[in-house]
Short mmCIF file of C-alpha atoms in Angstrom, two decimals:
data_model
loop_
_atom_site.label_atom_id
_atom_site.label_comp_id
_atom_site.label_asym_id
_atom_site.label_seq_id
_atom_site.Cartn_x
_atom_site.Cartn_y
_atom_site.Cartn_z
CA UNK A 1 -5.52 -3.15 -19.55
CA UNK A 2 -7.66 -0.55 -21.22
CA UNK A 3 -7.84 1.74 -18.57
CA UNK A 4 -3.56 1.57 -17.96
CA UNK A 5 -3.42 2.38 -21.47
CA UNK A 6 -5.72 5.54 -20.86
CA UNK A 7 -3.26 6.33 -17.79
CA UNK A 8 -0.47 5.66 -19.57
CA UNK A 9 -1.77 8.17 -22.60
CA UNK A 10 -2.60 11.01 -19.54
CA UNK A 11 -6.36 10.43 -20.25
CA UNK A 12 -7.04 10.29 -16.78
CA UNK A 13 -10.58 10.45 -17.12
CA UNK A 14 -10.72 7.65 -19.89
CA UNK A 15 -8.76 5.64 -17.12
CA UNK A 16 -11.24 5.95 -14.71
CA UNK A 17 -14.59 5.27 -16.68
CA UNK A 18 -12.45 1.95 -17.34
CA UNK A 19 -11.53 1.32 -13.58
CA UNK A 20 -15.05 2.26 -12.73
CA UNK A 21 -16.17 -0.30 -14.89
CA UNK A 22 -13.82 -3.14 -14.39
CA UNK A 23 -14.58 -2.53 -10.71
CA UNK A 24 -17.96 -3.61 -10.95
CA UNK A 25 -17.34 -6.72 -13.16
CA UNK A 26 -14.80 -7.69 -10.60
CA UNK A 27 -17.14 -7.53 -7.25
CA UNK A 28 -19.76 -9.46 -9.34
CA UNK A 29 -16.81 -12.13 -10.44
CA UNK A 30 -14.88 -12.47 -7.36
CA UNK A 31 -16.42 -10.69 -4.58
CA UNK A 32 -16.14 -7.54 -2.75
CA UNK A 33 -13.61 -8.98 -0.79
CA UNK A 34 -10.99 -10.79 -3.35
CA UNK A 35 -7.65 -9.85 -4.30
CA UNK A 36 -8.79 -8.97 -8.07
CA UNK A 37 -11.16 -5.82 -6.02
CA UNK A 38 -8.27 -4.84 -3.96
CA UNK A 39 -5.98 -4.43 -6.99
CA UNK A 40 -8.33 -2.30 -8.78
CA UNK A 41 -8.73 -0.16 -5.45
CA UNK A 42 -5.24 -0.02 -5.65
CA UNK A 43 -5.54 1.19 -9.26
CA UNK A 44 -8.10 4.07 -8.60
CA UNK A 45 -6.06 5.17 -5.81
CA UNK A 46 -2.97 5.47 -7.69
CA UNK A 47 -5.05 6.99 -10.28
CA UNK A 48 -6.55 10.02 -8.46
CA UNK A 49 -2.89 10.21 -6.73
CA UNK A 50 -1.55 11.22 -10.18
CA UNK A 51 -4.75 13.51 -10.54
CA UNK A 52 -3.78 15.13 -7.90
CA UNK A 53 -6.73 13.92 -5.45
CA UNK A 54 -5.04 12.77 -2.27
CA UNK A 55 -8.26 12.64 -0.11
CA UNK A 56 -10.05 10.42 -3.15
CA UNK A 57 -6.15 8.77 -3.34
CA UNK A 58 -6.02 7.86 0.58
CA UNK A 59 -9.85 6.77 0.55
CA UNK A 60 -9.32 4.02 -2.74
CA UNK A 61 -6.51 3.32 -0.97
CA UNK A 62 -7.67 2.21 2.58
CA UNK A 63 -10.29 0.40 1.01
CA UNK A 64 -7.19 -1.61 -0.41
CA UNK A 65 -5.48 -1.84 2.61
CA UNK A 66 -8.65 -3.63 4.47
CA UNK A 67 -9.17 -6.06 1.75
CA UNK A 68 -5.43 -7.09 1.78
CA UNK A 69 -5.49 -7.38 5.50
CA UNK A 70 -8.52 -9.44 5.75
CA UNK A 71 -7.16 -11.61 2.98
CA UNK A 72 -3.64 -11.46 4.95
CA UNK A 73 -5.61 -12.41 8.29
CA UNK A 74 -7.52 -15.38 6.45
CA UNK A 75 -4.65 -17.02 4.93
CA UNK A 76 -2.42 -17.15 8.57
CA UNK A 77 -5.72 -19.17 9.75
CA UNK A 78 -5.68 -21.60 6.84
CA UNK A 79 -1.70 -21.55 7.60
CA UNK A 80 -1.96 -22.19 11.09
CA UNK A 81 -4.82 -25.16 10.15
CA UNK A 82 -1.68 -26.45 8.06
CA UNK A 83 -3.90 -25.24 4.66
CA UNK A 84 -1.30 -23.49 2.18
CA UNK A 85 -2.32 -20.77 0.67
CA UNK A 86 -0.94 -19.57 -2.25
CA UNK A 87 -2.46 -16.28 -2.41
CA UNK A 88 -0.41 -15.64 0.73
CA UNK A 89 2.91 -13.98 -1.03
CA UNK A 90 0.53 -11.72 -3.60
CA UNK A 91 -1.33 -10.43 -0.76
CA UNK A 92 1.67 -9.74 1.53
CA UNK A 93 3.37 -8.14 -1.55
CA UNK A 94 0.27 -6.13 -2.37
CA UNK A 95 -0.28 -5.23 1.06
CA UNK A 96 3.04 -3.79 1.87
CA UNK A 97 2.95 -1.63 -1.54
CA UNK A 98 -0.62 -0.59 -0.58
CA UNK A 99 0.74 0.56 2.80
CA UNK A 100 3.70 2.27 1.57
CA UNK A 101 1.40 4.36 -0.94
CA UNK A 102 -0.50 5.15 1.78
CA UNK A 103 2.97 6.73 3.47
CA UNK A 104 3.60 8.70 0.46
CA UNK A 105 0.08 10.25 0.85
CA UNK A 106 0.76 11.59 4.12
CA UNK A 107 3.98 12.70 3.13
CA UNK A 108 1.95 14.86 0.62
CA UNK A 109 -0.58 15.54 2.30
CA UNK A 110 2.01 17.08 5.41
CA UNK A 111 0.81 14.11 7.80
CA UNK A 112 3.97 13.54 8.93
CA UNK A 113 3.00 11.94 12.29
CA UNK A 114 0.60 9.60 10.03
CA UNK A 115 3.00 8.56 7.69
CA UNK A 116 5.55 7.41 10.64
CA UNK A 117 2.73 5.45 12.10
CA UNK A 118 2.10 3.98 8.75
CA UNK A 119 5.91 3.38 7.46
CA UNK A 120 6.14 1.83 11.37
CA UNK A 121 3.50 -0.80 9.86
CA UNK A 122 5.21 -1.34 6.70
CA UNK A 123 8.67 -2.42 8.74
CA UNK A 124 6.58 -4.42 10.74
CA UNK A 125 4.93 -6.07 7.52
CA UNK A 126 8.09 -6.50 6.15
CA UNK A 127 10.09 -8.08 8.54
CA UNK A 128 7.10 -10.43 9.03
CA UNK A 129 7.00 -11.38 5.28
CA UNK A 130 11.09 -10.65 4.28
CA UNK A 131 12.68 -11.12 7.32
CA UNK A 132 14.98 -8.39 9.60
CA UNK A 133 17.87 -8.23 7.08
CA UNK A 134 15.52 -7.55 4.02
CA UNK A 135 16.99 -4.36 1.51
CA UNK A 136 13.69 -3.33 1.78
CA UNK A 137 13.25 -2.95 5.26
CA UNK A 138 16.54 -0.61 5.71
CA UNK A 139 14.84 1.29 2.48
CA UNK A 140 11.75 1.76 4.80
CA UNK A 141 14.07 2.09 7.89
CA UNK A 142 15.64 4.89 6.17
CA UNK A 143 12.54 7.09 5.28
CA UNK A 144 11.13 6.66 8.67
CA UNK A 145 14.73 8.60 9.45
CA UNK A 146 14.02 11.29 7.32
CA UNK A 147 10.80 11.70 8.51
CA UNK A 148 12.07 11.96 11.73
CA UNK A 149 14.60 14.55 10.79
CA UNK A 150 11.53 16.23 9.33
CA UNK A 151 10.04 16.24 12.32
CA UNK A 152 12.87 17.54 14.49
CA UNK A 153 12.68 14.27 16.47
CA UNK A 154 16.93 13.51 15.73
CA UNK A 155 16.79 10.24 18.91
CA UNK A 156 14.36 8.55 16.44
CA UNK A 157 16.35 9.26 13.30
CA UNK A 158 19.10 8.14 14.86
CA UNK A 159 18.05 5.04 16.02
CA UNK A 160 16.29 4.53 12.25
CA UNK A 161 19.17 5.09 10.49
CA UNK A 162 21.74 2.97 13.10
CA UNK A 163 19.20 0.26 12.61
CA UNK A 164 19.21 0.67 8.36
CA UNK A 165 22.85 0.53 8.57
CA UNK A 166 23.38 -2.63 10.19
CA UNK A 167 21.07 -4.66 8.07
#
């Protein structure tokens, strides 16, 4: 909580002494591969987004991503072995907004072709977890549209849009 207090005070650099640190407590607590380390990747990727360091920002990030999709992977095994898991809706939630972020990025960085691909993964990943008719997915359904406008590609935006509007 430190360190969102630094971030939330614009001392960046404050904020990510704290992350640093927390980090490392959290890999010897949990794991490098646990939830509580994927958050704080999260965290430092959101954190050098808002520093304006989208190659740092996209690399924190995709560490993020593999964590929740490893955890994601691991927990439809246990489900399929008819183990519950109850991690199953934070990691799902965590790994859509990770994936999203990592969207946003591309949009940034001018990787438009990237962030389709990506937002293309976040519909799937949200119709898997929140099902076709989901507010969310026609949000995401809608931004691939614009980035198809953006691209000049007006069939695709088309079709994203038509598909936004009847959810």
């Amino acid at each position: 909580l430190l360190a969102l207090a630094y971030e939330k005070n614009k001392d960046l650099e404050k904020a990510l002494s704290c992350y640093q640190h927390v980090l490392k407590l959290r890999k010897l607590m949990f794991g490098e591969m646990s939830l509580q380390v994927g958050n704080i990747y999260a965290s430092l990727s959101n954190l050098h987004r808002r520093m304006d360091d989208h190659a740092q920002s996209l690399g924190w990030n995709k560490r993020a991503i593999a964590i929740y999709t490893k955890l994601y992977e691991d927990s439809k095994i246990e489900n399929s072995n008819g183990k519950g898991n109850s991690q199953n809706y934070n990691v799902q939630r965590h790994l859509i907004g990770s994936l999203q972020n990592q969207g946003g990025l591309y949009v940034q960085m001018n990787e438009i072709e990237r962030s389709i691909s990506t937002y293309l993964r976040v519909v799937e990943q949200q119709v898997s977890f929140l099902g076709e008719d989901h507010p969310d997915v026609a949000r995401t359904l809608n931004v691939l549209g614009d980035l198809y406008m953006a691209k000049k590609c007006y069939s695709e935006a088309r079709a994203s849009f038509n598909r936004a509007l009847k959810l």
